[in-house]
Amino acid sequence: MKYIFVTGGVVSSLGKGLAAASLGTLLEHRGLRVTLQKLDPYLNVDPGTMNPLQHGEVYVLADGAETDLDLGHYERFTKCTLTRENNLTSGQVYETVLSNERRGDYLGKTVQVIPHITDEIKRRIRSFEQVGNADILITEIGGTTGDIEGLPFLEAIRQFILQVGHENAILLHVTLVPYIKAAGELKTKPTQQSVAKLREIGLQPEVLICRTEKPLEPEVREKLSLYCNVPLDAVIEARDVDNSIYEFPLMLQEEGLDEKVCKLLRLETASADMSVWKKTVRSMIHPSRRITIAVVGKYVELQDAYKSIYESLCHAGGANDCGVDLQIVDAEEIEAEGAEKHLTGVAGILVPGGFGDRGTEGKIAAARFAREHGIPYFGICLGMQIATIEFARNVCGLEGANSTEFDPKTAHPVIALLDEQKEVTSKGGSMRLGSWPAVLKPNSKAHKIYAHTEIAERHRHRYEFNNAYRDILEKRGMVISGTSPDEALVEIIELKDHPWFVAVQFHPEFLSKPESPHPLFREFIRASMG
């Protein structure tokens, strides 16, 4: 295998994940098999228990792993289907090493960061060799160069590159070249300092990917090349894209990144044919019409909290030749000011997943507004549970109907815990997670959308539709259009007398890609256009 390591310097949120994913796209279009990995220095075992407002969304893989949102970029930009092996945290590393020590695996040796922690990191990197399903592994290291918690990962990479050789492993460094308005020029010193930090621990980047607001003039490139000890043709400009993140691979191709990487790794391949990708991007950024979709959530302060939702709407818009303008609505504002003020005039309403009772009454009001005004409604996970509660209260007359998550003493628990979840006390990795099958009701809207009778979708939830209320809801016009194969779990609900009202217990946003939008998102946008 060939290995590409991606680090970041100067500041966080530079887009290392996007750079890694975009490079993966380019290499795949050269005919190479690519997989990607994220190394996160935090001590959490995974991000499953983290607040989305601090860390962004939790991206769930098919095998049930709760992972960093960058793995969403990896799967959207490439053909990869990732597993829990593709996301490694310091918490996992230390947990493994300490378990080994308790078993006596180290035969009485003093357990240290070097070599035991670094050896475990290298073992996880090398594990992809045994799988044998990729030619290249792109590994992104989270955090910023100089962070104390990231040092073991950087040391492990230094050892790894030394062991496999520079013709088999290279380092790309994503860095910021800020524009100082008062001086009227780009400044290279932050990048110089960042690279100097890497060189202090024995790492020399072969390529610089320079995030910048302004074009890198020749003299700036020459200065970066000279002071950072990087060839001039390996100083890659990465300006902010104007319209869509899916332009980024095309920008990096113009800069010759994939060509440079292939030369460094002694890979002889044809140039990447990005014609189909270009066509897809054009459809997203130059649509013939535009509509407004309201996303009613509780984590609206941070864009990354609903990252996959927003990207899936973008994919679906491109497929329908329609631009999607997002109207992000805080559910608590609907509680305070009413749904009409915030949702009048939108083409469609989407209520995404979430946890806890904050803002739930606002989401219920949004679902009611969509149902009563004939506005296309798409509920995802909690959004499905919200729609069930609203229908039970206002159509079936079940006063006070609720989820036991929000009101444990509700008279009508239309959403409740499964029996096997009632004794669970651990928060991490204890929900219904990963890919689960479902069977669709013939001739239902879901069946027509998927064009299949059986599907598999990714889940992340603990509470379920209460089957004790199934008959009364169905008699009043709710359609249970998707269930688990044994019919014990409700997966999809629809409303009969509504133009487009579909809500699902799973997370379809985790399976959407720019070149193959998820059918539920595609048809939601199509209905909203009507």
XYZ file of C-alpha atoms in Angstrom, residues 29-499:
471
model
C -10.873 8.933 -10.931
C -7.328 7.889 -11.868
C -8.389 4.274 -11.400
C -6.870 3.732 -7.944
C -8.646 2.075 -5.027
C -8.718 4.456 -2.062
C -9.718 4.263 1.585
C -9.528 6.995 4.220
C -8.911 7.096 7.960
C -9.301 9.750 10.672
C -7.045 9.865 13.735
C -8.610 12.010 16.464
C -6.456 13.050 19.445
C -9.306 13.502 21.939
C -9.679 11.003 24.794
C -13.329 10.166 24.131
C -13.620 6.620 22.797
C -15.819 8.023 20.031
C -17.858 11.223 19.490
C -21.154 9.471 20.331
C -21.587 11.233 23.680
C -20.356 14.666 22.532
C -22.592 17.728 22.199
C -23.247 18.436 18.481
C -22.867 22.149 19.193
C -19.232 21.544 20.179
C -18.176 18.766 17.838
C -20.680 18.744 14.979
C -22.784 15.797 13.906
C -22.014 12.195 14.770
C -21.648 10.273 11.524
C -22.851 6.670 11.787
C -21.303 3.906 9.683
C -22.982 0.762 8.377
C -21.382 -1.355 11.126
C -22.811 0.908 13.834
C -19.679 2.910 14.623
C -20.308 6.476 15.805
C -17.581 8.512 14.137
C -16.296 11.970 13.302
C -18.198 14.022 10.714
C -15.161 13.977 8.394
C -15.947 10.337 7.644
C -19.111 11.688 6.050
C -16.955 13.696 3.653
C -14.912 10.578 2.908
C -17.969 8.497 2.012
C -19.686 11.282 0.056
C -16.623 12.120 -2.041
C -15.471 8.546 -2.730
C -16.815 5.037 -3.268
C -15.604 3.941 0.181
C -17.841 2.106 2.620
C -16.040 2.715 5.887
C -15.993 0.727 9.140
C -15.089 1.436 12.754
C -11.443 0.730 11.819
C -11.438 3.988 9.819
C -11.788 6.229 12.890
C -9.233 5.983 15.696
C -9.196 8.165 18.813
C -6.695 8.557 21.626
C -9.366 7.061 23.863
C -9.415 3.860 21.791
C -5.609 3.693 21.705
C -5.167 4.089 25.466
C -8.082 1.733 26.169
C -6.428 -0.979 24.050
C -2.950 -0.486 25.494
C -4.192 -0.496 29.084
C -6.259 -3.644 28.434
C -3.147 -5.306 27.010
C -1.172 -4.286 30.078
C -3.790 -5.739 32.442
C -3.637 -9.022 30.532
C 0.126 -9.091 30.913
C 0.822 -8.789 27.192
C 3.885 -6.593 27.780
C 5.606 -9.176 30.002
C 6.397 -6.832 32.868
C 7.740 -3.949 30.769
C 7.108 -0.351 31.734
C 4.257 0.819 29.465
C 5.092 4.146 27.820
C 3.879 6.473 25.074
C 6.913 5.370 23.048
C 6.840 2.576 21.979
C 3.512 1.191 23.224
C 1.088 3.981 22.299
C 2.856 4.741 19.023
C 3.038 1.033 18.159
C -0.731 0.686 18.621
C -1.326 3.678 16.335
C 0.963 2.172 13.689
C -0.786 -1.187 14.042
C -4.129 0.435 13.273
C -2.651 2.176 10.232
C -1.099 -1.058 8.970
C -4.310 -3.044 9.546
C -5.599 -1.930 6.148
C -2.823 -3.911 4.448
C -4.406 -7.167 5.607
C -7.834 -6.200 4.232
C -6.324 -5.683 0.788
C -9.202 -3.675 -0.678
C -7.303 -0.462 -1.401
C -4.138 0.741 -3.108
C -3.863 3.938 -1.082
C -4.715 4.877 2.501
C -5.255 8.589 3.170
C -4.980 9.293 6.904
C -6.086 12.621 8.362
C -4.744 13.632 11.780
C -7.245 15.742 13.722
C -6.349 18.884 15.605
C -3.595 21.378 14.870
C 0.160 20.833 14.739
C 1.559 21.766 18.149
C -1.412 20.497 20.164
C -0.027 18.428 23.037
C -2.626 15.657 22.617
C -1.662 15.172 18.961
C 2.050 14.536 19.590
C 1.817 10.713 19.915
C 0.097 10.528 16.521
C 2.720 12.698 14.843
C 5.516 10.650 16.415
C 3.840 7.441 15.206
C 3.668 8.870 11.681
C 7.343 9.874 11.808
C 8.278 6.304 12.730
C 5.907 4.856 10.150
C 7.268 6.897 7.220
C 10.816 5.990 8.249
C 9.905 2.294 8.263
C 8.025 2.115 4.929
C 10.159 4.662 3.039
C 9.392 8.026 1.445
C 8.479 6.395 -1.860
C 5.568 4.672 -0.068
C 4.407 7.341 2.392
C 4.165 11.127 2.099
C 2.956 13.993 4.269
C 0.577 16.747 3.108
C 0.260 19.783 5.355
C -2.867 21.970 5.181
C -2.077 25.457 6.379
C -3.436 28.998 6.469
C -1.916 31.859 4.479
C -3.840 34.818 5.936
C -4.523 38.086 4.129
C -3.794 41.125 6.302
C -6.068 43.842 5.019
C -4.157 46.731 6.638
C -0.922 45.596 4.983
C -2.643 44.581 1.767
C -0.704 41.329 1.485
C -0.674 37.621 2.235
C 1.501 36.528 5.138
C 3.598 33.345 4.998
C 5.032 33.478 8.519
C 2.226 31.400 10.174
C 2.852 28.619 7.664
C 6.602 28.827 8.201
C 6.097 28.473 11.958
C 3.693 25.569 11.494
C 6.120 23.665 9.267
C 8.933 24.447 11.711
C 6.854 22.732 14.433
C 6.604 19.634 12.264
C 10.307 19.646 11.505
C 11.118 19.867 15.212
C 9.686 16.368 15.629
C 11.238 14.993 12.456
C 8.439 15.457 9.937
C 8.929 17.275 6.639
C 5.838 17.834 4.458
C 6.241 17.000 0.785
C 3.203 19.116 -0.196
C 1.675 22.309 1.214
C -2.048 22.901 0.709
C -2.476 26.608 1.383
C -5.911 27.868 2.434
C -6.183 31.476 1.311
C -8.703 34.178 0.455
C -6.514 35.661 -2.286
C -4.515 34.084 -5.129
C -0.991 32.977 -4.255
C 1.232 35.242 -6.330
C 4.503 33.745 -7.672
C 6.626 35.525 -5.071
C 4.440 34.167 -2.240
C 4.732 30.630 -3.613
C 8.498 31.031 -3.928
C 8.776 32.255 -0.353
C 6.722 29.318 0.963
C 8.804 26.909 -1.083
C 12.115 28.342 0.147
C 11.321 28.674 3.846
C 9.261 25.494 4.178
C 11.688 23.319 2.196
C 8.968 22.245 -0.268
C 9.371 22.175 -4.095
C 7.667 25.068 -5.860
C 5.254 22.785 -7.733
C 4.192 21.278 -4.405
C 2.859 24.592 -3.059
C -0.853 24.134 -3.755
C -3.310 27.008 -3.644
C -6.641 26.161 -1.971
C -8.841 29.234 -2.172
C -12.306 29.327 -0.637
C -14.763 27.859 -3.174
C -17.477 30.244 -4.349
C -20.548 28.026 -4.490
C -20.104 24.388 -3.489
C -17.568 22.266 -1.621
C -17.777 19.825 -4.540
C -15.785 22.335 -6.605
C -12.789 21.678 -4.345
C -11.492 18.515 -6.106
C -11.612 20.388 -9.430
C -9.631 23.269 -7.932
C -6.988 20.895 -6.551
C -6.772 19.131 -9.918
C -6.100 22.463 -11.635
C -3.281 23.012 -9.149
C -1.830 19.593 -10.069
C -2.156 18.020 -6.605
C -3.060 14.515 -7.782
C -0.302 14.578 -10.400
C 2.269 15.612 -7.785
C 1.117 12.948 -5.320
C 1.326 10.200 -7.951
C 4.882 11.238 -8.870
C 5.973 11.241 -5.233
C 4.499 7.759 -4.673
C 5.855 6.342 -7.978
C 2.349 5.680 -9.290
C 1.810 5.564 -13.047
C -1.834 6.234 -13.860
C -3.941 8.018 -16.453
C -5.136 11.529 -15.696
C -8.355 11.805 -13.706
C -11.438 12.127 -15.924
C -13.643 14.492 -13.902
C -16.224 15.202 -16.637
C -19.133 13.530 -14.821
C -18.141 15.214 -11.546
C -18.057 18.596 -13.327
C -21.533 17.999 -14.739
C -22.842 17.141 -11.260
C -21.293 20.281 -9.756
C -22.711 22.458 -12.549
C -26.201 21.127 -11.825
C -25.806 22.180 -8.177
C -24.469 25.684 -8.726
C -26.407 26.717 -11.859
C -29.979 25.445 -11.330
C -32.909 26.719 -13.401
C -34.963 27.574 -10.291
C -34.694 27.846 -6.513
C -36.892 26.918 -3.538
C -36.680 27.480 0.217
C -36.617 24.535 2.621
C -37.070 25.127 6.352
C -34.922 22.946 8.626
C -36.412 23.078 12.123
C -33.831 21.935 14.667
C -32.282 22.532 18.073
C -28.570 22.598 17.177
C -28.900 25.377 14.619
C -26.081 27.570 15.990
C -23.427 25.290 14.462
C -23.675 24.440 10.768
C -21.743 21.182 11.216
C -24.401 19.833 13.614
C -26.613 18.921 10.618
C -23.841 18.635 8.026
C -25.076 15.488 6.248
C -28.648 16.837 6.133
C -27.555 20.027 4.384
C -25.323 18.150 1.949
C -28.093 15.668 1.105
C -30.472 18.545 0.309
C -27.791 19.990 -1.960
C -27.413 16.632 -3.767
C -31.183 16.348 -4.172
C -31.421 19.886 -5.519
C -28.808 19.115 -8.154
C -30.721 16.016 -9.238
C -33.868 18.135 -9.709
C -32.149 21.106 -11.387
C -33.244 23.164 -8.405
C -31.254 25.279 -5.983
C -32.091 24.778 -2.305
C -32.029 27.829 -0.052
C -32.019 26.775 3.588
C -34.123 28.606 6.161
C -32.636 27.418 9.436
C -35.236 27.712 12.196
C -34.609 27.304 15.919
C -37.452 25.147 17.271
C -37.496 27.210 20.473
C -38.330 30.320 18.442
C -41.401 28.542 17.065
C -42.398 27.743 20.652
C -42.117 31.420 21.548
C -43.511 33.057 18.398
C -45.561 30.427 16.555
C -45.004 28.345 13.435
C -46.750 30.760 11.092
C -44.182 33.501 11.626
C -41.239 31.248 10.760
C -42.666 28.788 8.222
C -45.079 30.756 6.043
C -43.915 30.719 2.438
C -41.440 27.845 2.611
C -41.661 25.096 -0.018
C -40.914 22.218 2.356
C -40.257 21.508 6.040
C -37.630 19.088 7.368
C -37.304 18.134 11.035
C -33.992 16.319 11.726
C -32.859 14.098 14.587
C -31.889 15.142 18.087
C -32.010 14.263 21.763
C -33.672 15.791 24.825
C -36.870 17.775 25.273
C -35.562 21.252 24.433
C -37.471 22.634 21.447
C -39.686 19.569 20.986
C -42.968 21.510 21.222
C -41.683 23.830 18.495
C -40.949 20.844 16.271
C -44.413 19.432 16.970
C -45.891 22.795 15.930
C -43.827 22.658 12.718
C -45.147 19.177 11.889
C -48.707 20.360 12.506
C -48.182 23.415 10.295
C -46.926 21.187 7.475
C -49.824 18.727 7.860
C -52.566 21.339 8.032
C -51.217 23.517 5.202
C -50.325 20.707 2.786
C -46.595 21.581 2.834
C -44.222 18.689 2.029
C -42.828 17.353 5.315
C -39.774 15.160 5.803
C -39.117 13.847 9.321
C -35.848 12.122 10.154
C -35.399 10.042 13.336
C -36.738 12.410 16.026
C -38.607 14.136 13.179
C -40.566 10.905 12.674
C -41.315 10.619 16.389
C -42.418 14.271 16.448
C -44.829 13.658 13.539
C -46.281 10.647 15.369
C -46.839 12.678 18.558
C -48.469 15.522 16.623
C -50.808 13.177 14.733
C -51.773 11.327 17.931
C -52.633 14.571 19.715
C -54.357 16.572 17.018
C -55.900 13.960 14.721
C -56.531 10.985 17.013
C -57.510 13.078 20.034
C -54.996 11.445 22.381
C -54.554 14.409 24.706
C -51.040 14.772 26.089
C -49.588 12.099 23.793
C -45.816 12.212 23.974
C -42.565 10.290 24.040
C -41.408 8.867 27.346
C -38.084 10.568 26.583
C -39.787 13.940 27.106
C -42.552 12.973 29.563
C -42.038 9.660 31.387
C -45.533 9.912 32.909
C -47.458 10.693 29.706
C -50.902 9.105 29.506
C -50.286 8.139 25.875
C -46.664 7.054 25.287
C -46.883 6.792 21.491
C -43.059 6.773 21.457
C -41.341 4.653 24.097
C -38.214 2.690 24.973
C -37.843 -0.870 23.757
C -37.765 -3.407 26.564
C -34.111 -4.204 25.858
C -33.203 -0.503 26.245
C -34.880 -0.007 29.639
C -31.967 -1.402 31.671
C -29.262 0.411 29.670
C -27.342 2.917 31.787
C -24.257 3.455 29.604
C -24.659 6.298 27.100
C -21.881 5.415 24.658
C -22.595 3.018 21.804
C -25.771 1.666 23.434
C -28.473 2.778 20.963
C -29.837 0.976 17.902
C -26.923 1.757 15.627
C -25.791 1.007 12.103
C -27.481 -0.537 9.077
C -30.791 -2.343 9.689
C -33.171 -3.869 7.121
C -36.743 -2.753 6.496
C -39.624 -4.056 4.394
C -41.799 -1.572 2.485
C -45.566 -1.740 2.075
C -46.552 -2.384 -1.567
C -47.898 0.669 -3.444
C -46.997 3.006 -0.587
C -45.206 6.273 -1.290
C -42.009 4.824 0.238
C -42.253 1.762 -2.023
C -42.604 3.973 -5.109
C -39.725 6.213 -4.020
C -37.272 3.374 -3.376
C -38.567 1.109 -6.184
C -37.678 -1.815 -3.884
C -39.586 -3.863 -1.336
C -36.586 -4.296 0.975
C -34.052 -1.650 1.984
C -31.255 -1.157 4.534
C -30.661 2.171 6.268
C -28.455 3.470 9.085
C -29.941 4.115 12.518
C -29.006 6.037 15.643
C -31.775 6.159 18.229
C -33.078 4.588 21.415
C -36.834 5.302 21.434
C -39.317 3.612 19.063
C -42.876 3.859 17.771
C -45.175 2.207 20.346
C -47.085 -0.584 18.569
C -49.891 -0.384 21.147
C -51.071 2.749 19.303
C -50.571 1.442 15.796
C -54.217 0.532 15.078
C -55.740 3.817 16.244
C -53.243 5.908 14.238
C -53.739 3.813 11.095
C -57.537 4.105 11.371
C -57.238 7.909 11.322
C -55.114 8.046 8.165
C -51.508 7.261 9.078
C -49.834 4.704 6.816
C -47.156 2.448 8.300
C -45.230 2.012 5.060
C -41.993 0.514 6.383
C -41.278 -1.922 9.200
C -38.523 -4.241 10.362
C -38.755 -7.679 8.656
C -40.528 -9.134 11.735
C -42.914 -6.104 11.776
C -41.955 -5.362 15.391
C -40.428 -1.943 14.641
C -41.978 0.896 12.646
C -39.461 2.432 10.254
C -41.516 4.718 7.964
C -44.812 6.560 8.349
C -46.843 8.499 5.765
C -50.129 10.394 5.728
C -52.849 9.407 3.276
C -54.510 12.759 2.668
C -51.419 14.895 2.182
C -49.378 15.797 -0.926
